[in-house]
GROMACS .gro file of C-alpha atoms in nm:
model
  436
    1MET     CA    1 -11.952  -8.948  -7.426
    2ALA     CA    2 -11.593  -8.931  -7.325
    3GLN     CA    3 -11.476  -8.998  -7.688
    4ALA     CA    4 -11.678  -8.691  -7.818
    5ARG     CA    5 -11.487  -8.471  -7.574
    6GLU     CA    6 -11.148  -8.628  -7.667
    7VAL     CA    7 -11.237  -8.555  -8.055
    8ALA     CA    8 -11.324  -8.187  -7.949
    9LEU     CA    9 -11.007  -8.151  -7.751
   10SER     CA   10 -10.809  -8.254  -8.042
   11VAL     CA   11 -10.990  -8.032  -8.272
   12LEU     CA   12 -10.933  -7.735  -8.049
   13LEU     CA   13 -10.572  -7.804  -8.006
   14ARG     CA   14 -10.519  -7.844  -8.370
   15MET     CA   15 -10.674  -7.512  -8.429
   16GLU     CA   16 -10.443  -7.313  -8.189
   17GLN     CA   17 -10.139  -7.508  -8.362
   18ASP     CA   18 -10.220  -7.487  -8.714
   19ASP     CA   19 -10.459  -7.179  -8.725
   20SER     CA   20 -10.707  -7.380  -8.935
   21TYR     CA   21 -11.083  -7.339  -8.979
   22SER     CA   22 -11.287  -7.555  -8.705
   23ASN     CA   23 -11.514  -7.701  -8.972
   24LEU     CA   24 -11.237  -7.847  -9.175
   25LEU     CA   25 -11.058  -7.994  -8.859
   26LEU     CA   26 -11.378  -8.109  -8.709
   27ASP     CA   27 -11.484  -8.304  -9.020
   28ALA     CA   28 -11.171  -8.497  -9.049
   29GLU     CA   29 -11.165  -8.581  -8.681
   30LEU     CA   30 -11.505  -8.703  -8.693
   31GLU     CA   31 -11.441  -8.918  -8.990
   32LYS     CA   32 -11.147  -9.080  -8.823
   33ALA     CA   33 -11.328  -9.121  -8.486
   34ALA     CA   34 -11.647  -9.277  -8.639
   35LEU     CA   35 -11.857  -9.158  -8.338
   36SER     CA   36 -12.233  -9.242  -8.300
   37ARG     CA   37 -12.473  -8.954  -8.423
   38ARG     CA   38 -12.511  -8.850  -8.060
   39ASP     CA   39 -12.152  -8.815  -7.986
   40ALA     CA   40 -12.070  -8.667  -8.329
   41ALA     CA   41 -12.346  -8.400  -8.219
   42LEU     CA   42 -12.195  -8.336  -7.877
   43ALA     CA   43 -11.822  -8.303  -8.021
   44THR     CA   44 -11.966  -8.061  -8.268
   45ALA     CA   45 -12.140  -7.859  -8.006
   46LEU     CA   46 -11.836  -7.853  -7.784
   47VAL     CA   47 -11.595  -7.740  -8.056
   48TYR     CA   48 -11.833  -7.461  -8.204
   49GLY     CA   49 -11.942  -7.337  -7.857
   50VAL     CA   50 -11.579  -7.319  -7.701
   51VAL     CA   51 -11.468  -7.135  -8.017
   52ALA     CA   52 -11.750  -6.891  -8.011
   53ARG     CA   53 -11.752  -6.842  -7.624
   54ARG     CA   54 -11.376  -6.839  -7.585
   55ILE     CA   55 -11.354  -6.480  -7.455
   56THR     CA   56 -11.626  -6.521  -7.208
   57LEU     CA   57 -11.510  -6.867  -7.083
   58ASP     CA   58 -11.146  -6.730  -7.037
   59TYR     CA   59 -11.297  -6.434  -6.828
   60LEU     CA   60 -11.500  -6.682  -6.590
   61LEU     CA   61 -11.202  -6.918  -6.561
   62GLU     CA   62 -10.948  -6.644  -6.476
   63THR     CA   63 -11.218  -6.493  -6.229
   64ALA     CA   64 -11.283  -6.838  -6.084
   65SER     CA   65 -10.908  -6.938  -6.055
   66GLY     CA   66 -10.697  -6.627  -6.002
   67ARG     CA   67 -10.473  -6.726  -6.278
   68PRO     CA   68 -10.430  -6.593  -6.658
   69VAL     CA   69 -10.565  -6.852  -6.904
   70GLN     CA   70 -10.314  -6.747  -7.168
   71LYS     CA   71 -10.019  -6.843  -6.933
   72MET     CA   72 -10.142  -7.203  -6.894
   73GLN     CA   73 -10.025  -7.510  -7.111
   74PRO     CA   74 -10.257  -7.522  -7.426
   75VAL     CA   75 -10.386  -7.866  -7.351
   76LEU     CA   76 -10.480  -7.754  -6.997
   77ARG     CA   77 -10.634  -7.424  -7.114
   78ALA     CA   78 -10.850  -7.636  -7.389
   79ILE     CA   79 -10.954  -7.885  -7.110
   80LEU     CA   80 -11.073  -7.610  -6.893
   81ARG     CA   81 -11.268  -7.419  -7.165
   82LEU     CA   82 -11.444  -7.748  -7.237
   83GLY     CA   83 -11.534  -7.797  -6.878
   84ALA     CA   84 -11.658  -7.438  -6.838
   85TYR     CA   85 -11.857  -7.446  -7.167
   86GLN     CA   86 -12.057  -7.751  -7.056
   87LEU     CA   87 -12.103  -7.595  -6.700
   88CYS     CA   88 -12.213  -7.269  -6.830
   89TYR     CA   89 -12.400  -7.338  -7.154
   90LEU     CA   90 -12.503  -7.715  -7.183
   91ASP     CA   91 -12.784  -7.745  -6.925
   92LYS     CA   92 -12.853  -8.112  -7.018
   93ILE     CA   93 -12.502  -8.220  -6.880
   94PRO     CA   94 -12.487  -8.260  -6.515
   95ALA     CA   95 -12.213  -8.035  -6.352
   96ARG     CA   96 -12.064  -8.341  -6.203
   97ALA     CA   97 -12.027  -8.531  -6.528
   98ALA     CA   98 -11.883  -8.203  -6.688
   99VAL     CA   99 -11.614  -8.192  -6.423
  100ASN     CA  100 -11.533  -8.558  -6.399
  101GLU     CA  101 -11.487  -8.591  -6.768
  102ALA     CA  102 -11.246  -8.276  -6.760
  103VAL     CA  103 -11.048  -8.440  -6.492
  104GLN     CA  104 -11.032  -8.776  -6.709
  105LEU     CA  105 -10.906  -8.589  -7.004
  106ALA     CA  106 -10.632  -8.417  -6.800
  107LYS     CA  107 -10.528  -8.772  -6.696
  108LYS     CA  108 -10.542  -8.920  -7.032
  109ARG     CA  109 -10.308  -8.613  -7.160
  110HIS     CA  110 -10.065  -8.701  -6.879
  111LEU     CA  111 -10.096  -8.376  -6.698
  112GLY     CA  112 -10.044  -8.537  -6.355
  113HIS     CA  113 -10.105  -8.307  -6.077
  114ALA     CA  114 -10.305  -8.061  -6.326
  115SER     CA  115 -10.595  -8.289  -6.284
  116GLY     CA  116 -10.645  -8.175  -5.922
  117PHE     CA  117 -10.621  -7.812  -6.084
  118VAL     CA  118 -10.869  -7.895  -6.325
  119ASN     CA  119 -11.117  -8.035  -6.056
  120GLY     CA  120 -11.071  -7.740  -5.832
  121VAL     CA  121 -11.113  -7.473  -6.068
  122LEU     CA  122 -11.414  -7.628  -6.258
  123ARG     CA  123 -11.608  -7.708  -5.910
  124GLY     CA  124 -11.520  -7.360  -5.788
  125LEU     CA  125 -11.655  -7.225  -6.118
  126ASP     CA  126 -11.984  -7.410  -6.068
  127ARG     CA  127 -12.041  -7.311  -5.724
  128LYS     CA  128 -11.971  -6.936  -5.798
  129ARG     CA  129 -12.086  -6.877  -6.175
  130GLY     CA  130 -12.425  -6.738  -6.084
  131ALA     CA  131 -12.254  -6.471  -5.856
  132LEU     CA  132 -11.943  -6.391  -6.060
  133PRO     CA  133 -11.961  -6.027  -6.180
  134PHE     CA  134 -11.946  -5.903  -6.534
  135PRO     CA  135 -11.779  -5.602  -6.645
  136SER     CA  136 -11.997  -5.300  -6.630
  137GLU     CA  137 -12.111  -5.112  -6.948
  138GLU     CA  138 -12.114  -4.785  -6.760
  139ALA     CA  139 -11.742  -4.836  -6.668
  140ASP     CA  140 -11.608  -4.966  -7.015
  141VAL     CA  141 -11.894  -5.052  -7.271
  142LEU     CA  142 -11.642  -5.231  -7.513
  143ARG     CA  143 -11.507  -5.446  -7.243
  144ALA     CA  144 -11.836  -5.527  -7.117
  145TRP     CA  145 -11.983  -5.623  -7.448
  146GLU     CA  146 -11.646  -5.810  -7.523
  147VAL     CA  147 -11.691  -6.044  -7.234
  148ARG     CA  148 -12.050  -6.074  -7.249
  149TYR     CA  149 -12.085  -6.162  -7.623
  150SER     CA  150 -11.735  -6.299  -7.664
  151CYS     CA  151 -11.626  -6.065  -7.937
  152PRO     CA  152 -11.299  -5.883  -7.957
  153ARG     CA  153 -11.325  -5.507  -7.888
  154ALA     CA  154 -11.154  -5.412  -8.196
  155LEU     CA  155 -11.437  -5.564  -8.392
  156ILE     CA  156 -11.705  -5.423  -8.175
  157ALA     CA  157 -11.537  -5.082  -8.209
  158LEU     CA  158 -11.568  -5.123  -8.587
  159TRP     CA  159 -11.917  -5.202  -8.591
  160ARG     CA  160 -11.992  -4.926  -8.351
  161GLN     CA  161 -11.843  -4.674  -8.566
  162ALA     CA  162 -12.024  -4.824  -8.882
  163TYR     CA  163 -12.365  -4.895  -8.762
  164GLY     CA  164 -12.411  -4.724  -8.419
  165PRO     CA  165 -12.457  -4.884  -8.073
  166GLU     CA  166 -12.794  -5.021  -8.117
  167ARG     CA  167 -12.736  -5.206  -8.434
  168THR     CA  168 -12.403  -5.335  -8.297
  169ARG     CA  169 -12.566  -5.466  -7.993
  170GLU     CA  170 -12.837  -5.656  -8.239
  171ILE     CA  171 -12.525  -5.796  -8.436
  172LEU     CA  172 -12.352  -5.911  -8.103
  173GLU     CA  173 -12.676  -6.079  -7.970
  174GLN     CA  174 -12.687  -6.289  -8.297
  175LEU     CA  175 -12.311  -6.361  -8.311
  176ASN     CA  176 -12.366  -6.673  -8.106
  177ALA     CA  177 -12.709  -6.799  -8.215
  178VAL     CA  178 -12.766  -7.117  -8.415
  179PRO     CA  179 -12.788  -7.004  -8.800
  180PRO     CA  180 -13.089  -7.070  -8.977
  181LEU     CA  181 -13.069  -7.356  -9.241
  182ALA     CA  182 -13.207  -7.278  -9.579
  183VAL     CA  183 -13.200  -7.486  -9.901
  184ARG     CA  184 -13.269  -7.400 -10.270
  185VAL     CA  185 -13.497  -7.638 -10.448
  186ASN     CA  186 -13.385  -7.776 -10.768
  187THR     CA  187 -13.695  -7.700 -10.970
  188LEU     CA  188 -13.569  -7.886 -11.272
  189ARG     CA  189 -13.616  -8.219 -11.066
  190THR     CA  190 -13.893  -8.139 -10.808
  191THR     CA  191 -14.127  -7.859 -10.683
  192PRO     CA  192 -14.116  -7.697 -10.346
  193ASP     CA  193 -14.436  -7.869 -10.249
  194ALA     CA  194 -14.298  -8.207 -10.328
  195LEU     CA  195 -13.973  -8.143 -10.162
  196ARG     CA  196 -14.164  -8.029  -9.843
  197ALA     CA  197 -14.349  -8.331  -9.838
  198GLU     CA  198 -14.069  -8.574  -9.863
  199LEU     CA  199 -13.880  -8.368  -9.566
  200ALA     CA  200 -14.197  -8.403  -9.375
  201GLU     CA  201 -14.172  -8.790  -9.398
  202ALA     CA  202 -13.832  -8.759  -9.256
  203GLY     CA  203 -13.943  -8.558  -8.955
  204ILE     CA  204 -13.814  -8.223  -9.105
  205GLU     CA  205 -14.052  -7.933  -9.101
  206ALA     CA  206 -13.986  -7.685  -9.403
  207ALA     CA  207 -14.156  -7.350  -9.494
  208PRO     CA  208 -14.137  -7.115  -9.795
  209ASP     CA  209 -13.920  -6.806  -9.764
  210ALA     CA  210 -14.093  -6.486  -9.849
  211SER     CA  211 -13.777  -6.332  -9.992
  212VAL     CA  212 -13.685  -6.552 -10.273
  213PRO     CA  213 -13.884  -6.816 -10.476
  214ASP     CA  214 -13.807  -7.184 -10.448
  215ALA     CA  215 -13.626  -7.171 -10.116
  216LEU     CA  216 -13.717  -7.341  -9.796
  217LEU     CA  217 -13.638  -7.283  -9.439
  218LEU     CA  218 -13.583  -7.603  -9.234
  219SER     CA  219 -13.684  -7.652  -8.872
  220HIS     CA  220 -13.362  -7.814  -8.765
  221SER     CA  221 -13.023  -7.918  -8.896
  222ALA     CA  222 -13.079  -8.292  -8.953
  223ASP     CA  223 -12.811  -8.469  -9.136
  224LEU     CA  224 -12.962  -8.395  -9.480
  225ARG     CA  225 -12.702  -8.603  -9.672
  226THR     CA  226 -12.879  -8.914  -9.575
  227LEU     CA  227 -13.208  -8.805  -9.753
  228PRO     CA  228 -13.273  -8.979 -10.104
  229ALA     CA  229 -13.394  -8.597 -10.223
  230PHE     CA  230 -13.033  -8.475 -10.131
  231THR     CA  231 -12.844  -8.772 -10.307
  232GLU     CA  232 -13.076  -8.728 -10.609
  233GLY     CA  233 -12.987  -8.366 -10.648
  234CYS     CA  234 -13.331  -8.223 -10.552
  235PHE     CA  235 -13.177  -7.947 -10.325
  236PHE     CA  236 -12.876  -7.783 -10.213
  237VAL     CA  237 -12.798  -7.590  -9.892
  238GLN     CA  238 -12.809  -7.220  -9.960
  239ASP     CA  239 -12.856  -6.940  -9.713
  240ILE     CA  240 -13.127  -6.686  -9.824
  241ALA     CA  241 -12.891  -6.394  -9.839
  242SER     CA  242 -12.712  -6.588 -10.104
  243GLN     CA  243 -13.023  -6.675 -10.299
  244MET     CA  244 -13.118  -6.290 -10.270
  245ALA     CA  245 -12.814  -6.187 -10.445
  246CYS     CA  246 -12.885  -6.409 -10.745
  247ALA     CA  247 -13.248  -6.291 -10.751
  248ALA     CA  248 -13.093  -5.946 -10.761
  249LEU     CA  249 -12.915  -6.034 -11.088
  250ASP     CA  250 -13.236  -6.181 -11.209
  251PRO     CA  251 -13.101  -6.384 -11.506
  252GLN     CA  252 -13.331  -6.479 -11.777
  253PRO     CA  253 -13.349  -6.806 -11.974
  254GLY     CA  254 -13.121  -6.797 -12.288
  255GLU     CA  255 -12.882  -6.546 -12.144
  256THR     CA  256 -12.518  -6.567 -12.077
  257VAL     CA  257 -12.414  -6.508 -11.722
  258TYR     CA  258 -12.055  -6.497 -11.548
  259ASP     CA  259 -11.996  -6.580 -11.206
  260LEU     CA  260 -11.641  -6.451 -11.139
  261CYS     CA  261 -11.569  -6.605 -10.790
  262ALA     CA  262 -11.792  -6.919 -10.818
  263ALA     CA  263 -11.644  -7.197 -10.614
  264PRO     CA  264 -11.805  -7.414 -10.466
  265GLY     CA  265 -12.075  -7.312 -10.709
  266GLY     CA  266 -12.386  -7.255 -10.505
  267LYS     CA  267 -12.462  -6.908 -10.678
  268SER     CA  268 -12.381  -7.079 -11.004
  269PHE     CA  269 -12.643  -7.338 -10.949
  270THR     CA  270 -12.912  -7.102 -10.845
  271LEU     CA  271 -12.855  -6.859 -11.125
  272ALA     CA  272 -12.886  -7.163 -11.363
  273LEU     CA  273 -13.227  -7.248 -11.198
  274HIS     CA  274 -13.345  -6.909 -11.235
  275MET     CA  275 -13.267  -6.944 -11.597
  276ARG     CA  276 -13.475  -7.266 -11.621
  277GLY     CA  277 -13.171  -7.459 -11.746
  278GLN     CA  278 -13.170  -7.249 -12.065
  279GLY     CA  279 -12.850  -7.058 -12.160
  280MET     CA  280 -12.505  -7.049 -12.013
  281VAL     CA  281 -12.351  -6.983 -11.668
  282ARG     CA  282 -11.969  -6.959 -11.689
  283ALA     CA  283 -11.842  -7.012 -11.340
  284PHE     CA  284 -11.476  -6.891 -11.284
  285ASP     CA  285 -11.228  -6.963 -10.997
  286LEU     CA  286 -10.862  -6.910 -10.945
  287HIS     CA  287 -10.787  -7.262 -10.835
  288ALA     CA  288 -10.822  -7.586 -11.034
  289HIS     CA  289 -10.924  -7.774 -10.723
  290ARG     CA  290 -11.223  -7.550 -10.663
  291VAL     CA  291 -11.324  -7.561 -11.027
  292ARG     CA  292 -11.362  -7.938 -10.985
  293LEU     CA  293 -11.589  -7.866 -10.694
  294ILE     CA  294 -11.827  -7.666 -10.931
  295GLU     CA  295 -11.815  -7.932 -11.199
  296GLU     CA  296 -11.912  -8.201 -10.933
  297GLY     CA  297 -12.188  -8.009 -10.805
  298ALA     CA  298 -12.323  -7.929 -11.174
  299GLY     CA  299 -12.308  -8.292 -11.235
  300TRP     CA  300 -12.495  -8.389 -10.917
  301LEU     CA  301 -12.759  -8.139 -10.967
  302GLY     CA  302 -12.791  -8.209 -11.344
  303LEU     CA  303 -12.667  -7.879 -11.447
  304SER     CA  304 -12.368  -7.970 -11.644
  305GLY     CA  305 -12.541  -7.864 -11.953
  306ILE     CA  306 -12.565  -7.505 -11.852
  307VAL     CA  307 -12.305  -7.450 -11.582
  308GLN     CA  308 -11.942  -7.443 -11.746
  309ALA     CA  309 -11.654  -7.431 -11.493
  310SER     CA  310 -11.310  -7.285 -11.571
  311VAL     CA  311 -10.991  -7.146 -11.432
  312ARG     CA  312 -10.957  -6.789 -11.443
  313ASP     CA  313 -10.802  -6.486 -11.252
  314ALA     CA  314 -11.107  -6.239 -11.174
  315THR     CA  315 -10.856  -5.958 -11.090
  316GLY     CA  316 -10.778  -5.914 -11.467
  317GLY     CA  317 -10.777  -6.239 -11.656
  318GLU     CA  318 -10.816  -6.244 -12.044
  319PRO     CA  319 -11.091  -6.069 -12.165
  320LEU     CA  320 -11.409  -6.257 -12.213
  321PRO     CA  321 -11.711  -6.214 -12.474
  322PRO     CA  322 -11.948  -5.956 -12.303
  323ALA     CA  323 -12.199  -6.120 -12.092
  324ASP     CA  324 -12.571  -6.014 -12.026
  325ARG     CA  325 -12.522  -6.023 -11.665
  326VAL     CA  326 -12.227  -6.061 -11.408
  327LEU     CA  327 -12.224  -6.161 -11.054
  328CYS     CA  328 -11.914  -6.051 -10.854
  329ASP     CA  329 -11.951  -6.213 -10.516
  330VAL     CA  330 -11.617  -6.132 -10.399
  331PRO     CA  331 -11.365  -6.285 -10.141
  332CYS     CA  332 -11.420  -6.108  -9.816
  333SER     CA  333 -11.364  -6.090  -9.437
  334GLY     CA  334 -11.658  -6.292  -9.365
  335LEU     CA  335 -11.771  -6.081  -9.077
  336GLY     CA  336 -12.131  -6.149  -9.192
  337VAL     CA  337 -12.102  -6.527  -9.123
  338ILE     CA  338 -11.937  -6.557  -8.772
  339ARG     CA  339 -12.236  -6.759  -8.657
  340ARG     CA  340 -12.120  -7.033  -8.915
  341LYS     CA  341 -11.735  -6.962  -8.879
  342PRO     CA  342 -11.694  -6.845  -8.507
  343GLU     CA  343 -11.322  -6.825  -8.560
  344ILE     CA  344 -11.347  -6.521  -8.781
  345ARG     CA  345 -11.416  -6.281  -8.494
  346TYR     CA  346 -11.065  -6.343  -8.354
  347LYS     CA  347 -10.868  -6.226  -8.669
  348ASN     CA  348 -10.683  -5.895  -8.657
  349PRO     CA  349 -10.903  -5.648  -8.845
  350LYS     CA  350 -10.576  -5.518  -8.992
  351ILE     CA  351 -10.555  -5.818  -9.219
  352PHE     CA  352 -10.870  -5.726  -9.401
  353ASP     CA  353 -10.711  -5.377  -9.490
  354GLY     CA  354 -10.600  -5.519  -9.849
  355LEU     CA  355 -10.957  -5.677  -9.933
  356PRO     CA  356 -11.120  -5.332 -10.071
  357ASP     CA  357 -10.856  -5.298 -10.321
  358LEU     CA  358 -10.877  -5.653 -10.437
  359GLN     CA  359 -11.281  -5.652 -10.448
  360TYR     CA  360 -11.246  -5.318 -10.644
  361HIS     CA  361 -11.047  -5.487 -10.924
  362ILE     CA  362 -11.277  -5.781 -10.926
  363LEU     CA  363 -11.584  -5.560 -10.983
  364CYS     CA  364 -11.392  -5.364 -11.259
  365ASP     CA  365 -11.322  -5.700 -11.422
  366GLY     CA  366 -11.682  -5.789 -11.422
  367ALA     CA  367 -11.774  -5.445 -11.552
  368ALA     CA  368 -11.519  -5.494 -11.849
  369ASN     CA  369 -11.684  -5.821 -11.967
  370LEU     CA  370 -12.057  -5.693 -11.968
  371LYS     CA  371 -12.266  -5.594 -12.253
  372PRO     CA  372 -12.406  -5.236 -12.267
  373GLY     CA  373 -12.753  -5.263 -12.108
  374GLY     CA  374 -12.642  -5.555 -11.895
  375VAL     CA  375 -12.664  -5.596 -11.521
  376LEU     CA  376 -12.396  -5.638 -11.250
  377VAL     CA  377 -12.434  -5.754 -10.892
  378TYR     CA  378 -12.154  -5.686 -10.629
  379SER     CA  379 -12.204  -5.890 -10.330
  380THR     CA  380 -12.002  -5.990 -10.001
  381CYS     CA  381 -12.086  -6.185  -9.692
  382ALA     CA  382 -11.916  -5.907  -9.488
  383LEU     CA  383 -12.062  -5.663  -9.246
  384ASN     CA  384 -11.794  -5.378  -9.303
  385PRO     CA  385 -11.886  -5.064  -9.499
  386ALA     CA  386 -11.503  -5.065  -9.613
  387GLU     CA  387 -11.562  -5.360  -9.814
  388ASN     CA  388 -11.927  -5.293  -9.928
  389GLU     CA  389 -12.064  -4.923  -9.996
  390ALA     CA  390 -11.697  -4.789 -10.011
  391VAL     CA  391 -11.611  -5.022 -10.292
  392VAL     CA  392 -11.927  -4.966 -10.472
  393ARG     CA  393 -11.858  -4.591 -10.451
  394ARG     CA  394 -11.507  -4.589 -10.571
  395PHE     CA  395 -11.627  -4.799 -10.885
  396LEU     CA  396 -11.916  -4.549 -10.970
  397ASP     CA  397 -11.664  -4.258 -10.940
  398GLY     CA  398 -11.447  -4.414 -11.190
  399HIS     CA  399 -11.714  -4.570 -11.429
  400ALA     CA  400 -11.973  -4.306 -11.549
  401GLY     CA  401 -12.153  -4.545 -11.762
  402PHE     CA  402 -12.260  -4.743 -11.474
  403GLU     CA  403 -12.585  -4.658 -11.237
  404PRO     CA  404 -12.750  -4.823 -10.939
  405VAL     CA  405 -13.061  -5.022 -11.012
  406PRO     CA  406 -13.342  -5.076 -10.760
  407PHE     CA  407 -13.439  -5.418 -10.659
  408PRO     CA  408 -13.678  -5.569 -10.414
  409SER     CA  409 -13.615  -5.424 -10.061
  410ALA     CA  410 -13.334  -5.195 -10.207
  411PRO     CA  411 -13.482  -4.889 -10.370
  412ALA     CA  412 -13.134  -4.729 -10.366
  413GLY     CA  413 -12.981  -4.998 -10.555
  414ASN     CA  414 -12.802  -5.171 -10.249
  415ALA     CA  415 -12.897  -5.341  -9.938
  416THR     CA  416 -12.701  -5.448  -9.602
  417LEU     CA  417 -12.872  -5.759  -9.457
  418PHE     CA  418 -12.843  -5.799  -9.076
  419PRO     CA  419 -12.894  -6.127  -8.916
  420GLN     CA  420 -13.129  -6.029  -8.656
  421ALA     CA  421 -13.338  -5.770  -8.863
  422ASP     CA  422 -13.341  -6.014  -9.176
  423GLY     CA  423 -13.309  -6.363  -9.049
  424THR     CA  424 -13.017  -6.410  -9.287
  425ASP     CA  425 -12.642  -6.408  -9.274
  426GLY     CA  426 -12.482  -6.069  -9.288
  427PHE     CA  427 -12.467  -5.978  -9.625
  428PHE     CA  428 -12.437  -5.692  -9.880
  429ILE     CA  429 -12.587  -5.671 -10.234
  430ALA     CA  430 -12.539  -5.376 -10.484
  431LYS     CA  431 -12.703  -5.395 -10.853
  432LEU     CA  432 -12.552  -5.197 -11.117
  433LEU     CA  433 -12.672  -5.132 -11.485
  434ARG     CA  434 -12.451  -5.050 -11.766
  435ARG     CA  435 -12.605  -4.794 -11.971
  436SER     CA  436 -12.652  -4.874 -12.350
   0.00000   0.00000   0.00000
């Protein structure tokens, strides 16, 4: 499995150099390397694991070696993190193999004498790791949680202020967990029961979700792309929280619905299925290449007749004929999907400061293109009240013709979904009615 570790190392170094997303770099490296399924799974686990556990790994390495990790060469730092992750989190890999493979990586990268340093640090970590002290919560709770959960203290502080210490601990405990895998059944081509039977034949257990219709929760993340039901467009991957946002909008057959920030198209497709393929879903995005993704997805699922994709600026593009319903699933910080994109946690929270204003203007654009009596849903995958409740309050303060509307599990007209409590991505949904 040495090649898997080489792929993981290349991805980690590219991430540091290019500030790119791990999933995009990993997909590109895996395509080039043509690894076996087993090796590809290991490379994937290593990349996501090292990114997610970086703060904890650096603490352990510094405690074991006495040297600041940030002052090491990037390639040496990445090799040590890979070795430490295997020692501390991958029980099926023998410690000796983890250390030896790290040493071989150092030699292949021409680090010379540093291979001995790698050997010494990792062997020392293996001997001491059960006895290494973690920071005390009594002394500094932010530092203790930062190290234990591998989450920057600035983000922990944001959540503690917004949700309190107990809810914050719950968020942190889910931060590095494997997220659930949910799919939406294309009910124009199959039924939930028929799809469950086909998945069972492939060794994948699937169970219906109580929150939304026509959703299935899968037992494990097999390569779904190889299944005939997938290639035939009988289902697509979509988290339950996203499906709940579409269910809150509750579009009806024959209506006109706008999805203002639609790419890559999953919510537009779910809205079309709610409408049983009757009516029109206009799916907008700012970029032409992302509009093409929507068009390709609609064709694959047999929804081209109802989903119409086009380029439009949702911060105030040309006026549209008023719609019956509008979905504003706005660009956001992504603080609710860190389990899927672990590097988000390391972004400086200050770069999110401009998002609420952008989100507000998109919400206003949605309102301007809605019929009297129409319904508007605002949603984000952010766990951040500044992007959620505060944006909706600002909108309602300036738009007297709108009011919150209750929907399942949200009697006040809005709901924040938390990974541990709700079993979904972190998400916010608000439903508003334009009075006639």
